[in-house]
CSV table of C-alpha atoms and ligand atoms in Angstrom, one decimal:
chain,number,residue,atom,x,y,z
R,550,MET,CA,-78.5,-6.4,-118.5
R,551,LYS,CA,-78.4,-10.0,-117.6
R,552,LYS,CA,-81.0,-10.8,-120.3
R,553,ILE,CA,-78.9,-9.0,-122.9
R,554,SER,CA,-75.8,-11.0,-121.8
R,555,ILE,CA,-77.7,-14.3,-122.1
R,556,LEU,CA,-79.0,-13.2,-125.5
R,557,PHE,CA,-75.4,-12.4,-126.7
R,558,ALA,CA,-74.2,-15.7,-125.2
R,559,VAL,CA,-76.9,-17.6,-127.1
R,560,ILE,CA,-76.2,-15.7,-130.4
R,561,PHE,CA,-72.5,-16.4,-129.9
R,562,LEU,CA,-73.0,-20.1,-129.2
R,563,PHE,CA,-75.3,-20.4,-132.2
R,564,ALA,CA,-72.8,-18.6,-134.4
R,565,ALA,CA,-70.0,-20.8,-133.1
R,566,CYS,CA,-71.9,-24.0,-133.7
R,567,HIS,CA,-73.0,-22.8,-137.1
R,568,ASN,CA,-69.4,-22.0,-138.0
R,569,ALA,CA,-68.2,-25.3,-136.7
R,570,GLN,CA,-70.8,-27.1,-138.8
R,571,VAL,CA,-69.9,-25.2,-141.9
R,572,LYS,CA,-66.3,-25.9,-141.3
R,573,ASN,CA,-67.1,-29.5,-140.7
R,574,ILE,CA,-69.0,-29.8,-144.0
R,575,ASN,CA,-66.2,-28.0,-145.8
R,576,GLN,CA,-63.6,-30.4,-144.4
R,577,GLN,CA,-65.7,-33.4,-145.3
R,578,GLU,CA,-66.2,-32.1,-148.8
R,579,LYS,CA,-62.5,-31.2,-149.3
R,580,LYS,CA,-60.7,-34.1,-150.8
R,581,ASN,CA,-57.1,-34.4,-152.0
R,582,VAL,CA,-55.4,-37.1,-154.2
R,583,ILE,CA,-51.7,-37.2,-154.4
R,584,LEU,CA,-50.4,-39.7,-156.9
R,585,VAL,CA,-46.7,-40.4,-156.6
R,586,ILE,CA,-45.1,-42.2,-159.6
R,587,ALA,CA,-41.5,-43.5,-159.2
R,588,ASP,CA,-40.8,-43.9,-162.9
R,589,GLY,CA,-39.1,-47.2,-163.8
R,590,THR,CA,-39.1,-48.3,-160.2
R,591,GLY,CA,-40.0,-52.0,-160.2
R,592,PRO,CA,-40.2,-54.2,-157.1
R,593,HIS,CA,-36.4,-54.9,-157.2
R,594,LEU,CA,-35.6,-51.2,-156.9
R,595,MET,CA,-38.2,-50.5,-154.2
R,596,GLY,CA,-36.8,-53.5,-152.3
R,597,HIS,CA,-33.3,-52.2,-152.9
R,598,LEU,CA,-34.3,-48.9,-151.2
R,599,MET,CA,-35.8,-50.7,-148.2
R,600,GLU,CA,-32.8,-53.0,-147.8
R,601,TYR,CA,-30.3,-50.2,-148.2
R,602,ALA,CA,-32.2,-48.2,-145.4
R,603,ARG,CA,-32.1,-51.3,-143.1
R,604,LEU,CA,-28.7,-52.8,-143.8
R,605,ALA,CA,-26.2,-50.2,-145.1
R,606,PRO,CA,-23.6,-49.5,-142.4
R,607,SER,CA,-24.0,-45.8,-143.0
R,608,SER,CA,-27.7,-45.8,-143.6
R,609,PRO,CA,-29.1,-42.3,-143.5
R,610,TYR,CA,-32.2,-43.6,-141.6
R,611,LYS,CA,-31.8,-43.5,-137.8
R,612,ASP,CA,-34.6,-46.1,-137.4
R,613,LYS,CA,-33.4,-48.0,-140.4
R,614,LYS,CA,-36.7,-47.6,-142.1
R,615,SER,CA,-37.3,-45.9,-145.4
R,616,ASN,CA,-40.5,-43.8,-145.7
R,617,LEU,CA,-41.6,-46.2,-148.4
R,618,GLU,CA,-41.5,-49.1,-145.9
R,619,LYS,CA,-43.4,-47.0,-143.3
R,620,MET,CA,-46.1,-46.2,-145.8
R,621,LEU,CA,-46.3,-49.9,-146.8
R,622,ASN,CA,-46.6,-50.9,-143.2
R,623,GLU,CA,-49.3,-48.3,-142.4
R,624,GLY,CA,-51.2,-48.3,-145.6
R,625,LYS,CA,-53.0,-50.8,-147.8
R,626,ASN,CA,-50.8,-52.6,-150.3
R,627,GLY,CA,-51.1,-54.5,-153.5
R,628,ILE,CA,-49.5,-55.2,-156.9
R,629,VAL,CA,-50.2,-53.5,-160.2
R,630,LEU,CA,-50.1,-55.1,-163.6
R,631,ASN,CA,-49.4,-52.7,-166.5
R,632,TYR,CA,-50.0,-54.5,-169.8
R,633,THR,CA,-51.3,-52.2,-172.6
R,634,ALA,CA,-54.0,-52.8,-175.2
R,635,GLU,CA,-51.3,-54.1,-177.5
R,636,SER,CA,-48.3,-55.2,-175.5
R,637,ILE,CA,-47.2,-57.1,-172.4
R,638,VAL,CA,-44.5,-54.5,-171.7
R,639,THR,CA,-45.4,-50.9,-171.6
R,640,ASP,CA,-43.7,-47.6,-172.1
R,641,SER,CA,-44.2,-44.6,-169.8
R,642,ALA,CA,-46.8,-42.9,-172.1
R,643,ALA,CA,-49.2,-45.9,-172.3
R,644,ALA,CA,-48.8,-46.6,-168.6
R,645,ALA,CA,-49.5,-43.0,-167.6
R,646,THR,CA,-52.4,-42.8,-170.0
R,647,GLN,CA,-53.9,-45.9,-168.5
R,648,PHE,CA,-53.7,-44.8,-164.9
R,649,ALA,CA,-54.5,-41.2,-165.7
R,650,THR,CA,-57.6,-42.0,-167.8
R,651,GLY,CA,-58.6,-45.6,-167.1
R,652,ALA,CA,-58.5,-46.4,-170.9
R,653,LYS,CA,-56.2,-49.1,-172.2
R,654,THR,CA,-54.0,-47.8,-175.0
R,655,TYR,CA,-51.0,-48.5,-177.2
R,656,PRO,CA,-47.3,-47.7,-176.4
R,657,GLU,CA,-46.3,-44.1,-177.0
R,658,ALA,CA,-49.9,-42.8,-176.9
R,659,LEU,CA,-50.7,-39.9,-174.7
R,660,GLY,CA,-54.2,-39.2,-173.4
R,661,VAL,CA,-55.9,-41.2,-176.2
R,662,ASN,CA,-57.4,-44.7,-176.1
R,663,ALA,CA,-56.5,-47.7,-178.3
R,664,GLU,CA,-58.5,-46.2,-181.2
R,665,GLY,CA,-56.7,-42.9,-180.9
R,666,LYS,CA,-59.7,-41.1,-179.4
R,667,LYS,CA,-59.2,-38.4,-176.8
R,668,VAL,CA,-60.0,-39.6,-173.2
R,669,ASN,CA,-60.3,-37.4,-170.1
R,670,SER,CA,-57.9,-37.8,-167.2
R,671,VAL,CA,-58.6,-37.7,-163.5
R,672,LEU,CA,-56.8,-34.3,-163.5
R,673,TYR,CA,-59.3,-33.0,-166.1
R,674,ASN,CA,-62.3,-34.4,-164.1
R,675,ALA,CA,-61.0,-32.9,-160.9
R,676,LYS,CA,-60.6,-29.5,-162.6
R,677,GLN,CA,-64.2,-29.7,-163.9
R,678,LYS,CA,-65.4,-30.1,-160.3
R,679,GLY,CA,-63.5,-27.0,-159.2
R,680,LEU,CA,-60.5,-28.7,-157.5
R,681,ALA,CA,-57.0,-27.3,-157.9
R,682,THR,CA,-54.7,-29.4,-160.1
R,683,GLY,CA,-51.0,-29.8,-160.6
R,684,VAL,CA,-48.3,-32.0,-162.1
R,685,LEU,CA,-44.6,-31.9,-161.2
R,686,THR,CA,-41.6,-33.9,-162.2
R,687,ASP,CA,-37.8,-33.9,-162.0
R,688,VAL,CA,-37.5,-34.6,-165.7
R,689,TYR,CA,-39.3,-32.4,-168.3
R,690,VAL,CA,-42.9,-31.3,-167.9
R,691,LEU,CA,-43.8,-32.4,-171.4
R,692,ASP,CA,-42.5,-35.9,-170.8
R,693,ALA,CA,-44.9,-38.8,-170.9
R,694,THR,CA,-46.0,-39.2,-167.2
R,695,PRO,CA,-47.0,-35.6,-166.5
R,696,ALA,CA,-48.3,-35.0,-170.1
R,697,ALA,CA,-50.7,-38.0,-170.0
R,698,PHE,CA,-52.7,-36.0,-167.4
R,699,TYR,CA,-53.2,-32.9,-169.5
R,700,ALA,CA,-52.5,-33.8,-173.2
R,701,HIS,CA,-54.0,-35.8,-176.0
R,702,GLN,CA,-51.5,-36.8,-178.7
R,703,LEU,CA,-51.2,-39.9,-180.9
R,704,ASN,CA,-47.4,-39.9,-180.0
R,705,ARG,CA,-45.5,-38.7,-177.0
R,706,LYS,CA,-42.9,-37.1,-179.2
R,707,LEU,CA,-45.4,-34.5,-180.5
R,708,ARG,CA,-44.1,-31.9,-178.0
R,709,ASP,CA,-45.5,-28.8,-179.7
R,710,GLY,CA,-48.9,-30.4,-179.5
R,711,ILE,CA,-48.4,-31.3,-175.9
R,712,ILE,CA,-47.7,-27.6,-175.1
R,713,GLU,CA,-50.8,-26.6,-177.0
R,714,ASP,CA,-52.8,-29.1,-174.9
R,715,MET,CA,-51.3,-27.7,-171.7
R,716,THR,CA,-52.7,-24.3,-172.6
R,717,VAL,CA,-56.2,-25.9,-173.1
R,718,THR,CA,-56.3,-28.2,-170.0
R,719,GLN,CA,-54.5,-25.6,-167.9
R,720,PRO,CA,-53.4,-27.4,-164.7
R,721,ASP,CA,-52.9,-24.7,-162.1
R,722,LEU,CA,-49.4,-25.8,-161.6
R,723,VAL,CA,-46.8,-27.4,-163.9
R,724,LEU,CA,-43.3,-27.8,-162.4
R,725,GLY,CA,-40.1,-29.4,-163.7
R,726,GLY,CA,-37.5,-29.1,-166.5
R,727,GLY,CA,-37.9,-28.6,-170.2
R,728,LEU,CA,-37.4,-25.0,-171.4
R,729,ASP,CA,-35.4,-26.4,-174.3
R,730,TYR,CA,-38.7,-27.8,-175.8
R,731,PHE,CA,-40.6,-24.5,-175.3
R,732,VAL,CA,-38.2,-22.4,-177.5
R,733,SER,CA,-37.1,-23.0,-181.1
R,734,LYS,CA,-33.7,-22.1,-182.6
R,735,THR,CA,-35.4,-19.3,-184.5
R,736,ASP,CA,-36.9,-18.0,-181.3
R,737,LEU,CA,-33.4,-17.8,-179.8
R,738,GLU,CA,-31.7,-16.4,-182.9
R,739,ASN,CA,-34.4,-13.6,-183.2
R,740,LYS,CA,-34.0,-12.9,-179.5
R,741,LYS,CA,-37.8,-13.1,-179.3
R,742,TYR,CA,-37.9,-13.6,-175.6
R,743,ALA,CA,-34.8,-11.7,-174.6
R,744,ASP,CA,-36.4,-10.1,-171.6
R,745,ILE,CA,-37.8,-13.3,-170.2
R,746,LEU,CA,-34.8,-15.5,-171.0
R,747,ALA,CA,-32.5,-13.0,-169.3
R,748,ARG,CA,-33.9,-14.4,-166.0
R,749,VAL,CA,-32.8,-18.0,-166.9
R,750,PRO,CA,-29.7,-18.9,-165.0
R,751,TYR,CA,-29.0,-22.0,-167.2
R,752,ILE,CA,-29.6,-20.1,-170.5
R,753,SER,CA,-26.2,-21.0,-172.0
R,754,GLU,CA,-27.3,-24.7,-172.0
R,755,VAL,CA,-30.6,-24.0,-173.9
R,756,LYS,CA,-30.3,-25.2,-177.5
R,757,GLY,CA,-33.9,-24.5,-178.7
R,758,GLN,CA,-35.3,-27.9,-179.5
R,759,ALA,CA,-38.9,-26.9,-180.1
R,760,LYS,CA,-40.0,-27.6,-183.7
R,761,GLN,CA,-42.5,-24.8,-183.8
R,762,ASP,CA,-41.8,-21.1,-182.9
R,763,ASP,CA,-43.8,-19.0,-180.4
R,764,ASN,CA,-44.6,-21.7,-177.9
R,765,LEU,CA,-43.8,-19.4,-175.0
R,766,THR,CA,-46.2,-16.8,-176.4
R,767,LYS,CA,-49.0,-19.4,-176.3
R,768,VAL,CA,-48.2,-20.4,-172.8
R,769,ILE,CA,-48.0,-16.8,-171.5
R,770,ASN,CA,-51.2,-15.7,-173.4
R,771,SER,CA,-53.0,-18.6,-171.8
R,772,GLY,CA,-52.3,-17.1,-168.3
R,773,TYR,CA,-49.2,-18.9,-167.0
R,774,LYS,CA,-46.6,-17.1,-165.0
R,775,LEU,CA,-43.1,-18.5,-165.5
R,776,ALA,CA,-40.6,-19.4,-162.9
R,777,PHE,CA,-37.0,-20.4,-163.7
R,778,THR,CA,-35.5,-20.6,-160.2
R,779,LYS,CA,-36.5,-21.8,-156.8
R,780,GLN,CA,-36.7,-18.2,-155.7
R,781,GLU,CA,-39.1,-17.3,-158.5
R,782,MET,CA,-41.2,-20.4,-157.9
R,783,ASN,CA,-41.5,-19.5,-154.2
R,784,SER,CA,-42.5,-15.9,-155.0
R,785,LEU,CA,-45.6,-17.1,-157.0
R,786,ASN,CA,-48.5,-18.0,-154.8
R,787,ASP,CA,-51.5,-18.3,-157.1
R,788,GLY,CA,-52.7,-18.2,-160.6
R,789,LYS,CA,-51.3,-20.6,-163.2
R,790,ILE,CA,-47.6,-21.4,-162.6
R,791,LEU,CA,-45.3,-23.0,-165.1
R,792,GLY,CA,-41.8,-23.7,-163.6
R,793,LEU,CA,-39.1,-24.6,-166.0
R,794,PHE,CA,-35.9,-25.1,-163.9
R,795,ALA,CA,-33.6,-26.8,-166.4
R,796,PRO,CA,-33.1,-27.2,-170.2
R,797,VAL,CA,-34.4,-30.8,-170.0
R,798,TYR,CA,-34.1,-32.7,-166.6
R,799,LEU,CA,-33.2,-31.5,-163.1
R,800,PRO,CA,-29.5,-32.5,-162.6
R,801,PRO,CA,-28.9,-35.5,-160.2
R,802,TYR,CA,-25.7,-33.8,-159.1
R,803,PRO,CA,-26.5,-30.1,-159.2
R,804,PRO,CA,-23.6,-27.8,-159.8
R,805,ALA,CA,-22.6,-25.3,-157.1
R,806,ASP,CA,-24.4,-22.4,-158.8
R,807,TRP,CA,-27.7,-24.4,-159.3
R,808,GLN,CA,-30.7,-22.2,-158.5
R,809,GLY,CA,-33.5,-24.6,-159.2
R,810,PRO,CA,-35.6,-26.6,-156.7
R,811,ASN,CA,-35.4,-30.4,-156.2
R,812,LEU,CA,-38.3,-32.8,-156.1
R,813,LEU,CA,-39.1,-32.1,-152.4
R,814,ASP,CA,-39.0,-28.3,-152.9
R,815,MET,CA,-41.4,-28.6,-155.8
R,816,THR,CA,-43.7,-30.9,-153.8
R,817,LYS,CA,-43.8,-28.5,-150.8
R,818,LYS,CA,-44.6,-25.6,-153.1
R,819,ALA,CA,-47.3,-27.5,-155.0
R,820,ILE,CA,-49.1,-28.7,-151.9
R,821,SER,CA,-49.0,-25.2,-150.3
R,822,VAL,CA,-50.5,-23.6,-153.4
R,823,LEU,CA,-53.0,-26.3,-154.3
R,824,SER,CA,-54.3,-27.0,-150.7
R,825,LYS,CA,-55.7,-23.4,-150.6
R,826,ASN,CA,-58.6,-24.7,-152.7
R,827,ASP,CA,-61.7,-25.3,-150.6
R,828,LYS,CA,-62.8,-28.3,-152.6
R,829,GLY,CA,-59.4,-30.0,-152.6
R,830,PHE,CA,-56.8,-30.9,-155.2
R,831,PHE,CA,-55.3,-33.5,-157.5
R,832,LEU,CA,-51.5,-33.6,-157.7
R,833,LEU,CA,-49.1,-35.8,-159.6
R,834,VAL,CA,-45.6,-36.1,-158.3
R,835,GLU,CA,-43.2,-37.9,-160.6
R,836,ALA,CA,-39.7,-39.0,-159.6
R,837,GLY,CA,-38.9,-39.4,-163.2
R,838,PHE,CA,-35.1,-39.5,-163.2
R,839,ILE,CA,-35.0,-43.0,-161.5
R,840,ASP,CA,-36.1,-44.4,-164.9
R,841,TRP,CA,-33.5,-42.4,-166.9
R,842,VAL,CA,-30.6,-43.8,-164.9
R,843,ALA,CA,-32.1,-47.3,-164.7
R,844,HIS,CA,-32.0,-47.2,-168.5
R,845,GLU,CA,-28.3,-46.4,-168.1
R,846,ASN,CA,-27.9,-49.3,-165.7
R,847,ALA,CA,-26.2,-46.8,-163.3
R,848,PRO,CA,-27.0,-48.2,-159.8
R,849,GLN,CA,-25.3,-45.5,-157.8
R,850,THR,CA,-27.3,-42.7,-159.4
R,851,VAL,CA,-30.4,-44.9,-159.2
R,852,LEU,CA,-29.9,-45.1,-155.4
R,853,ARG,CA,-29.4,-41.4,-155.2
R,854,GLU,CA,-32.7,-40.8,-157.0
R,855,LEU,CA,-34.5,-43.4,-154.8
R,856,LEU,CA,-33.3,-41.6,-151.7
R,857,GLU,CA,-34.6,-38.3,-153.1
R,858,PHE,CA,-38.0,-39.9,-153.9
R,859,ASP,CA,-38.1,-41.3,-150.4
R,860,GLU,CA,-37.3,-38.0,-148.8
R,861,THR,CA,-40.3,-36.5,-150.8
R,862,LEU,CA,-42.5,-39.4,-149.5
R,863,ALA,CA,-41.8,-38.3,-145.9
R,864,TYR,CA,-43.3,-34.9,-146.6
R,865,ILE,CA,-46.3,-36.3,-148.4
R,866,LYS,CA,-46.9,-38.9,-145.6
R,867,ASN,CA,-46.8,-36.2,-143.0
R,868,PHE,CA,-49.3,-34.1,-145.0
R,869,ALA,CA,-51.7,-37.0,-145.3
R,870,ASP,CA,-51.4,-37.7,-141.6
R,871,LYS,CA,-52.5,-34.2,-140.8
R,872,ASN,CA,-55.1,-33.8,-143.6
R,873,LYS,CA,-57.4,-36.7,-143.2
R,874,ASN,CA,-59.3,-36.3,-146.5
R,875,THR,CA,-56.3,-37.2,-148.5
R,876,LEU,CA,-55.6,-40.3,-150.5
R,877,VAL,CA,-52.0,-40.9,-151.4
R,878,ILE,CA,-51.1,-43.6,-154.0
R,879,VAL,CA,-47.5,-44.5,-154.4
R,880,THR,CA,-46.5,-46.8,-157.3
R,881,ALA,CA,-44.4,-47.1,-160.5
R,882,ASP,CA,-45.4,-47.0,-164.1
R,883,HIS,CA,-43.2,-50.0,-165.0
R,884,ASP,CA,-39.9,-51.5,-164.1
R,885,THR,CA,-36.8,-50.4,-165.9
R,886,GLY,CA,-33.7,-52.6,-166.2
R,887,GLY,CA,-34.6,-55.7,-164.2
R,888,PHE,CA,-32.1,-54.8,-161.5
R,889,GLY,CA,-30.9,-57.4,-159.0
R,890,MET,CA,-28.1,-58.6,-156.9
R,891,ALA,CA,-27.0,-62.2,-157.5
R,892,TYR,CA,-26.2,-64.8,-154.8
R,893,TYR,CA,-22.9,-66.2,-154.0
R,894,LYS,CA,-21.7,-67.5,-150.6
R,895,PRO,CA,-20.6,-64.5,-148.6
R,896,THR,CA,-17.2,-64.5,-146.9
R,897,LYS,CA,-16.3,-61.6,-144.6
R,898,GLY,CA,-15.5,-58.5,-146.7
R,899,SER,CA,-16.9,-60.1,-149.9
R,900,GLU,CA,-18.9,-58.1,-152.4
R,901,ASN,CA,-22.4,-59.2,-151.3
R,902,ASP,CA,-22.2,-58.9,-147.5
R,903,TYR,CA,-23.9,-55.8,-146.1
R,904,ASN,CA,-20.8,-53.7,-146.9
R,905,ALA,CA,-21.8,-54.0,-150.6
R,906,PHE,CA,-24.4,-51.3,-149.8
R,907,GLU,CA,-21.6,-49.0,-148.8
R,908,LYS,CA,-20.4,-49.1,-152.4
R,909,PHE,CA,-23.6,-47.7,-153.7
R,910,SER,CA,-23.5,-44.7,-151.4
R,911,LYS,CA,-19.7,-44.1,-151.6
R,912,LEU,CA,-19.9,-44.2,-155.4
R,913,ASP,CA,-22.6,-41.5,-155.2
R,914,SER,CA,-19.9,-38.9,-155.4
R,915,GLY,CA,-19.9,-39.0,-159.2
R,916,LYS,CA,-20.3,-35.7,-161.1
R,917,SER,CA,-21.8,-37.2,-164.2
R,918,PHE,CA,-24.3,-39.9,-164.8
R,919,VAL,CA,-23.6,-42.7,-167.2
R,920,TYR,CA,-25.3,-41.3,-170.2
R,921,GLU,CA,-23.0,-38.2,-170.2
R,922,VAL,CA,-20.0,-40.4,-169.7
R,923,GLU,CA,-21.0,-42.5,-172.7
R,924,GLN,CA,-21.4,-39.5,-174.9
R,925,LYS,CA,-18.0,-38.2,-173.8
R,926,TYR,CA,-16.3,-41.6,-174.6
R,927,LYS,CA,-18.1,-41.9,-177.9
R,928,ALA,CA,-16.7,-38.5,-179.0
R,929,LEU,CA,-13.1,-39.5,-178.4
R,930,PRO,CA,-10.7,-40.3,-181.3
R,931,GLU,CA,-10.4,-44.1,-181.8
R,932,ASP,CA,-6.8,-44.3,-180.5
R,933,LYS,CA,-8.0,-42.8,-177.1
R,934,LYS,CA,-10.7,-45.5,-176.6
R,935,ASN,CA,-8.8,-47.9,-174.3
R,936,SER,CA,-9.0,-49.2,-170.8
R,937,ASP,CA,-6.6,-46.5,-169.4
R,938,THR,CA,-9.1,-43.8,-170.6
R,939,ILE,CA,-12.0,-45.8,-169.2
R,940,LYS,CA,-10.3,-46.2,-165.8
R,941,LYS,CA,-9.6,-42.4,-165.8
R,942,ILE,CA,-13.2,-41.6,-166.6
R,943,PHE,CA,-14.5,-44.1,-163.9
R,944,LYS,CA,-12.3,-42.4,-161.3
R,945,GLU,CA,-12.6,-38.8,-162.3
R,946,ASP,CA,-16.2,-38.5,-163.6
R,947,LEU,CA,-17.9,-41.2,-161.6
R,948,GLY,CA,-15.9,-41.3,-158.4
R,949,TYR,CA,-15.1,-45.0,-158.5
R,950,LYS,CA,-12.2,-44.9,-156.1
R,951,GLU,CA,-10.9,-48.5,-155.8
R,952,ASN,CA,-8.2,-50.3,-157.8
R,953,LEU,CA,-9.7,-50.7,-161.4
R,954,ASP,CA,-6.9,-53.0,-162.8
R,955,PHE,CA,-9.5,-55.7,-163.5
R,956,LEU,CA,-10.7,-53.5,-166.3
R,957,ASP,CA,-7.3,-53.7,-168.1
R,958,GLY,CA,-7.7,-54.7,-171.8
R,959,ILE,CA,-11.4,-53.7,-172.0
R,960,ASN,CA,-11.9,-50.9,-174.6
R,961,ASP,CA,-15.6,-51.1,-174.8
R,962,LEU,CA,-17.2,-48.8,-172.3
R,963,LYS,CA,-20.5,-50.8,-172.0
R,964,LYS,CA,-18.5,-54.0,-171.3
R,965,ALA,CA,-16.4,-52.1,-168.8
R,966,PHE,CA,-19.6,-51.0,-166.9
R,967,LYS,CA,-21.0,-54.5,-167.0
R,968,THR,CA,-17.8,-56.0,-165.7
R,969,TYR,CA,-17.5,-53.3,-163.0
R,970,TRP,CA,-21.0,-53.8,-161.6
R,971,GLU,CA,-21.0,-57.6,-161.8
R,972,LYS,CA,-17.9,-57.5,-159.6
R,973,GLN,CA,-20.1,-55.7,-157.1
R,974,GLY,CA,-22.7,-58.4,-157.4
R,975,VAL,CA,-25.1,-56.2,-159.4
R,976,PHE,CA,-26.8,-57.4,-162.5
R,977,TRP,CA,-29.3,-55.8,-164.9
R,978,ALA,CA,-31.5,-57.9,-167.1
R,979,THR,CA,-31.8,-55.2,-169.8
R,980,LYS,CA,-31.5,-51.5,-170.6
R,981,LYS,CA,-35.2,-51.5,-171.5
R,982,HIS,CA,-38.5,-51.7,-169.5
R,983,THR,CA,-39.7,-55.1,-168.1
R,984,ASN,CA,-43.2,-56.4,-167.3
R,985,ALA,CA,-42.4,-56.9,-163.5
R,986,PRO,CA,-45.5,-56.4,-161.4
R,987,LEU,CA,-45.3,-53.2,-159.4
R,988,PHE,CA,-45.8,-52.4,-155.7
R,989,VAL,CA,-48.6,-50.0,-154.9
R,990,VAL,CA,-49.5,-48.5,-151.5
R,991,PHE,CA,-52.7,-46.6,-150.7
R,992,TYR,CA,-52.0,-44.4,-147.8
R,993,GLY,CA,-54.3,-42.0,-145.8
R,994,ASP,CA,-58.0,-42.1,-146.6
R,995,ASN,CA,-57.9,-45.6,-148.1
R,996,SER,CA,-61.1,-47.2,-146.7
R,997,ALA,CA,-62.6,-47.8,-150.2
R,998,ILE,CA,-59.7,-50.0,-151.2
R,999,LYS,CA,-60.7,-53.7,-151.1
R,1000,ASP,CA,-58.5,-55.5,-153.6
R,1001,ASN,CA,-54.9,-56.4,-153.7
R,1002,VAL,CA,-54.2,-57.1,-157.4
R,1003,PHE,CA,-54.8,-54.2,-159.8
R,1004,HIS,CA,-54.4,-53.3,-163.4
R,1005,ASN,CA,-53.1,-49.8,-163.8
R,1006,THR,CA,-56.4,-48.7,-165.3
R,1007,ASP,CA,-58.0,-49.4,-161.9
R,1008,LEU,CA,-56.0,-46.6,-160.3
R,1009,PHE,CA,-57.9,-44.1,-162.4
R,1010,LYS,CA,-61.2,-45.5,-161.2
R,1011,ILE,CA,-60.1,-45.4,-157.6
R,1012,MET,CA,-58.8,-41.8,-157.8
R,1013,ASN,CA,-61.8,-40.6,-159.8
R,1014,ASN,CA,-64.4,-42.3,-157.5
R,1015,TYR,CA,-62.6,-40.8,-154.5
R,1016,LEU,CA,-62.8,-37.3,-155.8
R,1017,LYS,CA,-66.4,-37.8,-157.1
R,1018,ASN,CA,-67.8,-39.0,-153.7
R,1019,LYS,CA,-67.9,-35.6,-152.2
H,1407,ZN,ZN1,-41.7,-44.7,-167.3
């Protein structure tokens, strides 16, 4: 009896050791890369987020530290230059193509090199090796940053082609906005997808901007399951998932009846689905709307978006802390706007003492972002375009609560915005992209990182080598 017990004990021990070994090997082999792109977020804006967290009297951070600052402190840092094959200043498509594929290219190009030839992305390579793959964004899923990882088009505007490419590359998970580009006017008129579109809570806003018909058929036939709400997204746990939660972008100020997820919800879902793969995963997380509102030079919405990006970083940081074989890279594709606050000698209560940060957060009560306000003003009859109307719009649509009499006599909305923000000490160099060098942080499993100055094509090599060295 004793002998049998010993035998069992030996067998048990052997099995336990063997299992532990197998588990160990699996864990060593499993590798994850999470690339976080804060679109349009140059060093001024990243600095703005960190200063806001430290200095704003009503900072939402108890320890006065943004998650970006924590990651910069604990990770390895550097700067990224982002010139293209043809220009000093890049657009999102060329930048994304360069860090997704390692090939230099020309502005507006997507997943092709400077000669227009198709180049494979880190997502494609990861998929070939059997890893799970995903892209998610708070703008539309066919937009340049996510699309550079799965599409090959000579121009970023060839959206029907981008959809076709999605069905070929087939990332496991594609989440964001953009249903408007998946259906055409004819599709809508013919009620082709009546059953499916009956599930879309925002269907009344869908105009049907796709140039070709039948895009949804292609997507469904290629195996994607569709989700139009957070609830639908959370009910899908495997297979190919395409989440389209808004006509184009996820709203910065969601209406009360909003049923979609936010950036953090999508990130949580993506990580929970993709991390089931034994070999690991590649995930792109894009905080895309920062760029859109930086183009509008709208600092209060920019701050709101930066805070949402930073909230998402907390979740990703925590995942990397618990899952050691994870490399997280946080950076931007380019700077948008050349944001800055200008010096003048502060007096108590003046515009650039720390209370200035309060203005950004208090002004975050706006219902619209600047683009929508500009469209509204443009549509007014000429005799309504005056400073009284502008003041009314600033108060009602944007939540600017203070006395706005300094805008009297200004009929031009763009000039009114500039005057308003300059009074707050805020200046923008441009409404376009700039060539500012970008912050990058390598967090988690970053032992292979030796340099501090990078070109964005180096990021592809780093991610690709990391996933290759299994
Ligand atoms: Zn961009």
